[in-house]
Short mmCIF file of C-alpha atoms in Angstrom, two decimals:
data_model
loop_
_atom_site.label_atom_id
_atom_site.label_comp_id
_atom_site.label_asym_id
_atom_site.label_seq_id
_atom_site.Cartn_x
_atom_site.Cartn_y
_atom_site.Cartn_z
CA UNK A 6 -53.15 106.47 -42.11
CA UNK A 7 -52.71 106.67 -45.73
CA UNK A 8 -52.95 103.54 -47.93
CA UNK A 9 -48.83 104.27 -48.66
CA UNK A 10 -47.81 104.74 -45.12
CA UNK A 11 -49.91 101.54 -43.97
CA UNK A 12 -48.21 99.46 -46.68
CA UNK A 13 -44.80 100.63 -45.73
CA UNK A 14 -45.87 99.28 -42.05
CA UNK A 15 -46.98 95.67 -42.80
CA UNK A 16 -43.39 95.48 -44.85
CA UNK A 17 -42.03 96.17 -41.64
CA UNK A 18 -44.26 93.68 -39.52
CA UNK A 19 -43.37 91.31 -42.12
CA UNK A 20 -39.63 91.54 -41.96
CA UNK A 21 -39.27 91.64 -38.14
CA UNK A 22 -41.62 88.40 -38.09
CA UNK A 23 -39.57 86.94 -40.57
CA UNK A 24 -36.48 87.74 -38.21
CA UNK A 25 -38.47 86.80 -34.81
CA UNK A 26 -39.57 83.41 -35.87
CA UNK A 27 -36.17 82.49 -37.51
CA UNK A 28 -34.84 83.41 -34.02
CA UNK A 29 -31.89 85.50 -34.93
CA UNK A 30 -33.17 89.13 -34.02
CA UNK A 31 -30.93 89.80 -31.72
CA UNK A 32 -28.91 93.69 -32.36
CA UNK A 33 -26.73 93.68 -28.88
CA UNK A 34 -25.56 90.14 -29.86
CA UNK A 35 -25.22 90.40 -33.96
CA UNK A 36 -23.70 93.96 -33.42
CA UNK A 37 -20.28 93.65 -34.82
CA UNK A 38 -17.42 95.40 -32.21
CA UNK A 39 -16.26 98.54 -34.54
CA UNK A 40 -14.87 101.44 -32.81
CA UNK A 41 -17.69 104.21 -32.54
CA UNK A 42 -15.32 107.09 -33.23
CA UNK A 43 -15.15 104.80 -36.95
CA UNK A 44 -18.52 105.11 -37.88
CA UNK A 45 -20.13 107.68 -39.68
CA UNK A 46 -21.91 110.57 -37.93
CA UNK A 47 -25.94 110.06 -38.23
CA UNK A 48 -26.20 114.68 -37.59
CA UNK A 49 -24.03 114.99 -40.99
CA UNK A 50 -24.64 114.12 -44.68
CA UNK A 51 -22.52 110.90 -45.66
CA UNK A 52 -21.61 111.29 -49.31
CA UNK A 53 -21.03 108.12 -51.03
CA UNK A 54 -19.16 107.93 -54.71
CA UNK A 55 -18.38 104.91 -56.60
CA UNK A 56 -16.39 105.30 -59.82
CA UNK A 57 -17.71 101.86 -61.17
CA UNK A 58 -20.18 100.27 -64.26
CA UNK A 59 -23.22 97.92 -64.03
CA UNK A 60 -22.10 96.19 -61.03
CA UNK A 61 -22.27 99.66 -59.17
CA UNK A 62 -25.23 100.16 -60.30
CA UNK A 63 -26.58 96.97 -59.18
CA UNK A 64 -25.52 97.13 -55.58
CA UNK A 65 -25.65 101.13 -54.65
CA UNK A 66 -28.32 102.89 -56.93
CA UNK A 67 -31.25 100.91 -55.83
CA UNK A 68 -31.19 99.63 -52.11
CA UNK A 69 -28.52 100.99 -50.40
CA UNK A 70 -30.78 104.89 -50.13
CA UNK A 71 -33.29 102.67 -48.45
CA UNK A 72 -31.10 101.02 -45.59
CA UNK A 73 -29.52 104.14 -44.76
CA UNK A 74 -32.49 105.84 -44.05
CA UNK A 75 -34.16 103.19 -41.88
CA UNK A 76 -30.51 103.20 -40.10
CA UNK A 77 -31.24 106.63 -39.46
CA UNK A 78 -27.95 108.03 -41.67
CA UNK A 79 -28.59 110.66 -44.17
CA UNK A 80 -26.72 110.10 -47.75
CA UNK A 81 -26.18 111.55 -50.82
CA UNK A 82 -25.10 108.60 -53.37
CA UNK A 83 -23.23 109.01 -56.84
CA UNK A 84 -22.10 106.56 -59.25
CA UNK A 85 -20.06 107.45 -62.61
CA UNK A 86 -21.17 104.62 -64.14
CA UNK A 87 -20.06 103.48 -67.87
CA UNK A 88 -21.27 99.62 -68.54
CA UNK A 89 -18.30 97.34 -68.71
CA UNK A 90 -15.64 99.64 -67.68
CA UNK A 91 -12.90 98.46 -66.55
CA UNK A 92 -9.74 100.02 -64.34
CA UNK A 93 -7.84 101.06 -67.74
CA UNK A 94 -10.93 102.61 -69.50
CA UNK A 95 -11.54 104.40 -65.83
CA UNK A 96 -7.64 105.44 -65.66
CA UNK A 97 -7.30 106.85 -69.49
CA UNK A 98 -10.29 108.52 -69.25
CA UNK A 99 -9.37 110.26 -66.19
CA UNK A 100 -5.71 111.44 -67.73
CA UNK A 101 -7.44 112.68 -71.04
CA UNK A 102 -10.13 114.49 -68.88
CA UNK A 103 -13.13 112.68 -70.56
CA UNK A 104 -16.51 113.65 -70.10
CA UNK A 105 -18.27 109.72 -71.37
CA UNK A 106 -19.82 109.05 -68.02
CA UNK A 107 -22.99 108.64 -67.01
CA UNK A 108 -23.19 110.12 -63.47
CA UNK A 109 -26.19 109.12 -61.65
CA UNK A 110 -27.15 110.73 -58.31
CA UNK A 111 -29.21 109.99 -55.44
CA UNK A 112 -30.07 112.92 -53.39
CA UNK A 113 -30.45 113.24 -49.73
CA UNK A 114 -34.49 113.48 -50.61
CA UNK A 115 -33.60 109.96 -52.36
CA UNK A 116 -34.48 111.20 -55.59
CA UNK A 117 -32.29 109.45 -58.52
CA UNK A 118 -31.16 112.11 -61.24
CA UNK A 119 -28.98 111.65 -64.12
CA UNK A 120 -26.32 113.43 -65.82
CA UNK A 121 -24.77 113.09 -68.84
CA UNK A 122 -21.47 113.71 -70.39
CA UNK A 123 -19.67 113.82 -67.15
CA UNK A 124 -16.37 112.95 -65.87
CA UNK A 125 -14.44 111.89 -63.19
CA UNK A 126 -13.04 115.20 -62.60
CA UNK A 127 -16.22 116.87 -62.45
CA UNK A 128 -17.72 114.19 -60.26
CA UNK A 129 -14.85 114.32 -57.90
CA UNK A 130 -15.72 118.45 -57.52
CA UNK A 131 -19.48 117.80 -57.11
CA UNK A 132 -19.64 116.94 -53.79
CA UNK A 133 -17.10 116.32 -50.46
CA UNK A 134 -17.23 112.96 -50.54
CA UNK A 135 -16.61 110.83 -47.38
CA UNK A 136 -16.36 107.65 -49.55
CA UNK A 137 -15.22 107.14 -53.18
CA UNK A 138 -15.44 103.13 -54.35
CA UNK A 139 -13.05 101.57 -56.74
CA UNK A 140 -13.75 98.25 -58.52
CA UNK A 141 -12.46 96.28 -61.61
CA UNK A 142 -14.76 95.39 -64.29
CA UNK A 143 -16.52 91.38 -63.86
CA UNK A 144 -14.51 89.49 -66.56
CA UNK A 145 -10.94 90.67 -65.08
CA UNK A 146 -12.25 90.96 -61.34
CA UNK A 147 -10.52 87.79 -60.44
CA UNK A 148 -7.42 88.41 -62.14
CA UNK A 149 -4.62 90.81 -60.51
CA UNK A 150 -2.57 91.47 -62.94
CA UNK A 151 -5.02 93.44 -64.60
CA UNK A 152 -5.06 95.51 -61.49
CA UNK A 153 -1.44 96.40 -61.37
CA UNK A 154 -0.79 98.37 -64.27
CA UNK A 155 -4.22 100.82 -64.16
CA UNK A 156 -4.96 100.74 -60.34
CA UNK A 157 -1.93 102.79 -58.57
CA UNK A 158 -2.44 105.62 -61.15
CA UNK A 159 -5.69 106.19 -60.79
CA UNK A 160 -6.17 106.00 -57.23
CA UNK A 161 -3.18 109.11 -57.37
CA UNK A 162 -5.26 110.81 -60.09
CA UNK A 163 -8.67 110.61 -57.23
CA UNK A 164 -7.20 111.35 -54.57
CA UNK A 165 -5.07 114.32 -55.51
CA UNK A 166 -8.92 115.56 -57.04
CA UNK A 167 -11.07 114.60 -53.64
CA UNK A 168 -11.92 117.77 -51.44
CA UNK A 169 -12.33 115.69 -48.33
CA UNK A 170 -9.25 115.30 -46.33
CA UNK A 171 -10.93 112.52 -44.40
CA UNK A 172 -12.10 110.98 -47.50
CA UNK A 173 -12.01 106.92 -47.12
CA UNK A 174 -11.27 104.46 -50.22
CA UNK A 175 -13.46 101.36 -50.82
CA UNK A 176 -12.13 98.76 -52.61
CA UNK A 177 -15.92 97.00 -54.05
CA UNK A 178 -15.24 92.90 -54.21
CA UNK A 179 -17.62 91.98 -57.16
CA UNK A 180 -19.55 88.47 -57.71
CA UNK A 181 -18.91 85.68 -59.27
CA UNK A 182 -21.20 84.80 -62.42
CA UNK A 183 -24.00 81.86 -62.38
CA UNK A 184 -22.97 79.00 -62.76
CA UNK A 185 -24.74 78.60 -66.04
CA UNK A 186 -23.49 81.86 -67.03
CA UNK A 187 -22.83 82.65 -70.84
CA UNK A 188 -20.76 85.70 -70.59
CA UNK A 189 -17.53 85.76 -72.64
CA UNK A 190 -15.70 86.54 -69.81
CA UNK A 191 -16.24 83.25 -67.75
CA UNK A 192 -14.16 81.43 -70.20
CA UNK A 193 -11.10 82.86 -68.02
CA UNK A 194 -12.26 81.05 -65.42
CA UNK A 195 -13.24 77.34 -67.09
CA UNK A 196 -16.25 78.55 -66.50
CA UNK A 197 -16.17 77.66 -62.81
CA UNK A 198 -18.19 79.68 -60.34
CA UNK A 199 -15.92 78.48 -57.14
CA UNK A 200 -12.78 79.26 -59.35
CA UNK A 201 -14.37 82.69 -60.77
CA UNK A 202 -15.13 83.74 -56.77
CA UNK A 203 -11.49 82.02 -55.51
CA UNK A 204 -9.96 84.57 -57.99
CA UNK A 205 -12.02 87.26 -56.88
CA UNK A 206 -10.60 86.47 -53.03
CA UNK A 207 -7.37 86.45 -54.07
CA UNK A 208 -7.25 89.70 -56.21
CA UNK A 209 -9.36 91.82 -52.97
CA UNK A 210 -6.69 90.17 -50.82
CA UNK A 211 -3.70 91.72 -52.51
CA UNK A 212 -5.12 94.89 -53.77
CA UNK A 213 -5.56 96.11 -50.38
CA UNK A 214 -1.32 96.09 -50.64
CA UNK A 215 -1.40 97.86 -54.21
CA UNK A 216 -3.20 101.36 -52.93
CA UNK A 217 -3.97 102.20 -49.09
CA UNK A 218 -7.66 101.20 -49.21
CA UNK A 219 -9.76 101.79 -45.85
CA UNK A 220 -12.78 99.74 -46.59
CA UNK A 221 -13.07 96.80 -48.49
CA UNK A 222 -16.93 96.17 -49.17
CA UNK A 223 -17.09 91.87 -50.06
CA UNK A 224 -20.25 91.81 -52.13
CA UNK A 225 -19.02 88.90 -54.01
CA UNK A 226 -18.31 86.76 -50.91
CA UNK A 227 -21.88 88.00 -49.42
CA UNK A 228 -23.81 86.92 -52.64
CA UNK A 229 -21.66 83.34 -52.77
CA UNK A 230 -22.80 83.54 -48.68
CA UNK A 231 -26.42 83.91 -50.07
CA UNK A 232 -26.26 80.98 -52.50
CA UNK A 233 -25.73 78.51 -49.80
CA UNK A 234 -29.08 79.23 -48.95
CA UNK A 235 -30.78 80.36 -52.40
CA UNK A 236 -29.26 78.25 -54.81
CA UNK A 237 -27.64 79.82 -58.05
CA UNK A 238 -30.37 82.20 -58.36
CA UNK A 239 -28.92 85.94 -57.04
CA UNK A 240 -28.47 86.87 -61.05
CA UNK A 241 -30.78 87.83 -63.46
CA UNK A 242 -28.86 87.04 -66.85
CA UNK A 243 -25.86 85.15 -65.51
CA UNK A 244 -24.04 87.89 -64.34
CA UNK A 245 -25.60 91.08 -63.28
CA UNK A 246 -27.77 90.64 -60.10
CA UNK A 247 -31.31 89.90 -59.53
CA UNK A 248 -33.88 92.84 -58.90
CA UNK A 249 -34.74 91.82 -55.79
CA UNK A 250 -32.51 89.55 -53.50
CA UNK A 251 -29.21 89.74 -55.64
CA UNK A 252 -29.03 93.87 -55.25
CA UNK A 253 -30.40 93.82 -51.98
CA UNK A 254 -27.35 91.33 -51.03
CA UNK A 255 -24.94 93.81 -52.39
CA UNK A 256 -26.79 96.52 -51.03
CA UNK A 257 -26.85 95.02 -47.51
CA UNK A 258 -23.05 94.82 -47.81
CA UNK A 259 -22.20 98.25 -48.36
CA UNK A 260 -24.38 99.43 -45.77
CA UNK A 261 -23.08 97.41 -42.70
CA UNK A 262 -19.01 97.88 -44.42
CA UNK A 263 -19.92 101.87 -44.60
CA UNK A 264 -21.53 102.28 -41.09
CA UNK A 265 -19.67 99.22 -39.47
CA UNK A 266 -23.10 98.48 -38.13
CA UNK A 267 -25.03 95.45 -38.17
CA UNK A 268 -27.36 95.23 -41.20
CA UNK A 269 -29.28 92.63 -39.73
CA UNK A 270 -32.81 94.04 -37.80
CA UNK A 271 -32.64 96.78 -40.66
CA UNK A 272 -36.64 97.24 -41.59
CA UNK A 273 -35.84 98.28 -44.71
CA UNK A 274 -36.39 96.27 -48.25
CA UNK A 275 -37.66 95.99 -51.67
CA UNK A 276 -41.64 95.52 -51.54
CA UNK A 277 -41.38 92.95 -53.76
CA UNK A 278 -39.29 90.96 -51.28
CA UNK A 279 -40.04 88.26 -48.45
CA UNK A 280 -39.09 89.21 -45.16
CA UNK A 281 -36.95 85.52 -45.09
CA UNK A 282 -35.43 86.30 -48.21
CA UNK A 283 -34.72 89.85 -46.61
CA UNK A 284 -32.88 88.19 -43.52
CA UNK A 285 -31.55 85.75 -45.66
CA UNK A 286 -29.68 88.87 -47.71
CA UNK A 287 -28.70 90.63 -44.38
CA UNK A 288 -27.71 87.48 -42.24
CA UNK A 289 -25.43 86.76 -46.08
CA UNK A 290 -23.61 90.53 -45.66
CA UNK A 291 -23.44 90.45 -42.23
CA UNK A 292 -20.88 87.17 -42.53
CA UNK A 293 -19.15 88.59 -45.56
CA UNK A 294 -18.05 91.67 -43.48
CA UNK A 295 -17.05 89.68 -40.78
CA UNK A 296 -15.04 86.86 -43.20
CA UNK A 297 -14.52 88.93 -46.30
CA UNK A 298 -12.28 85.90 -47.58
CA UNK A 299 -14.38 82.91 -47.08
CA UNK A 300 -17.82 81.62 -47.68
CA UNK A 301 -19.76 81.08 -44.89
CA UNK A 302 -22.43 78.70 -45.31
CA UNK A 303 -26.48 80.05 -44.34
CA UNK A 304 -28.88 78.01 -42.57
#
């Protein structure tokens, strides 16, 4: 055994002790009751797009590879990822054709590569997805009326572009900043975390009326589920997530809302990460998906 392979098997050790002497490893009980025929097939490739910024990035380019593979699934994940943007900027620059994204890519051999100068047309062509992810950008994510004007349009623009006739939307919940947070943006919110993440509720809550979305993935209530536990420390500058715990949260999230199967037991995560800390994230997304709307507090 190589000295890679025999580190990637004391990370697992370490996580399913973590799990067996917190005394929650338990897969037939924690599985949540989705309809097989719902999930994704593990014999096919699931393709996985999110049309997004920084807050993409931080909960599908770095973890979410990972899960899937120890969940025995087999993905190919892209995000068109401009920092900051929000709905509007993602709706003009689809009508004027624009090619100002970054599109990052994470191939089936989990390989990340970048391209440049890309956009959302070309994106939408690259591949036949089986998900494509919509979110607004953090400083407007907990107000709906910036959803209402950009939203309807360019959820007609995607999905007259998808190939997939099966193709499902995602509608991505975002966090709320630290509470010490210094971005501009939490002045909206008095600079409340509770009132930042209420808003964030409320606007996932109704946009599931504005466009048919099939999936609504509740990373912000998962990371608030987290902080129960952790304390205020899931980001790294206030607002975008920590390297470790905070992504892995998100990460977690998207996995179990994609393959409406039980993160928890997972043996993946970050080297870098405890294997509490690890349950800790999964036990966090595991309650989100199940009460998307509420927090629910972590032993």
């Amino acid at each position: 055994m190589n000295n890679s392979v025999f580190r990637r098997f004391l990370l697992k050790i370490s996580l399913v002790l973590s799990i067996v002497s917190i005394g929650t490893f338990s897969l037939k009980a924690d599985e949540i009751k989705f309809a097989h025929f719902d999930r994704p097939s593990k014999d096919s490739v699931i393709k996985i797009l999110a049309i997004g910024n920084s807050f993409s990035e931080d909960a599908v380019e770095q973890y979410l590879y990972g899960l899937a593979k120890a969940g025995g699934y087999k993905v190919i994940i892209g995000n068109l990822y401009i920092g900051g943007a929000p709905l509007e900027l993602h709706l003009k620059n689809a009508q004027e054709d624009k090619d100002v994204y970054e599109y990052r890519k994470v191939g089936v051999d989990g390989k990340k590569d970048r391209y440049p100068k890309t956009s959302i047309s070309k994106a939408l062509a690259d591949e036949n997805w089986d998900y494509i992810s919509f979110q607004q950008a953090s400083p407007k994510s907990g107000l709906f009326d910036t959803y209402v004007e950009p939203l309807p349009p360019l959820f007609e623009y995607v999905k007259s572009r998808a190939t997939n006739p099966k193709v499902k939307y995602i509608w991505h919940q975002t966090w709320a900043y630290a509470q010490n947070s210094t971005h501009n943006g939490f002045i909206s919110y008095n600079k409340d975390q509770m009132r930042m993440y209420d808003g964030i509720v409320d606007a996932s809550k109704r946009v599931m009326k504005l466009v048919p979305i099939d999936i609504l993935v509740p990373s912000g209530t998962a990371i608030q589920n987290a902080r129960t536990k952790l304390g205020d420390v899931l980001c790294r500058d206030g607002y975008h997530l920590d390297l470790n715990v905070g992504r892995y949260t998100a990460s977690c999230t998207w996995y179990e809302a994609i393959f409406k199967k039980s993160v928890i037991g997972n043996l993946y995560k970050p080297e870098k990460l405890s294997g509490a800390d690890a349950l800790t994230a999964q036990e966090a997304a595991h309650k989100a998906v199940k009460k998307p709307y509420s927090v629910s507090k972590l032993k």
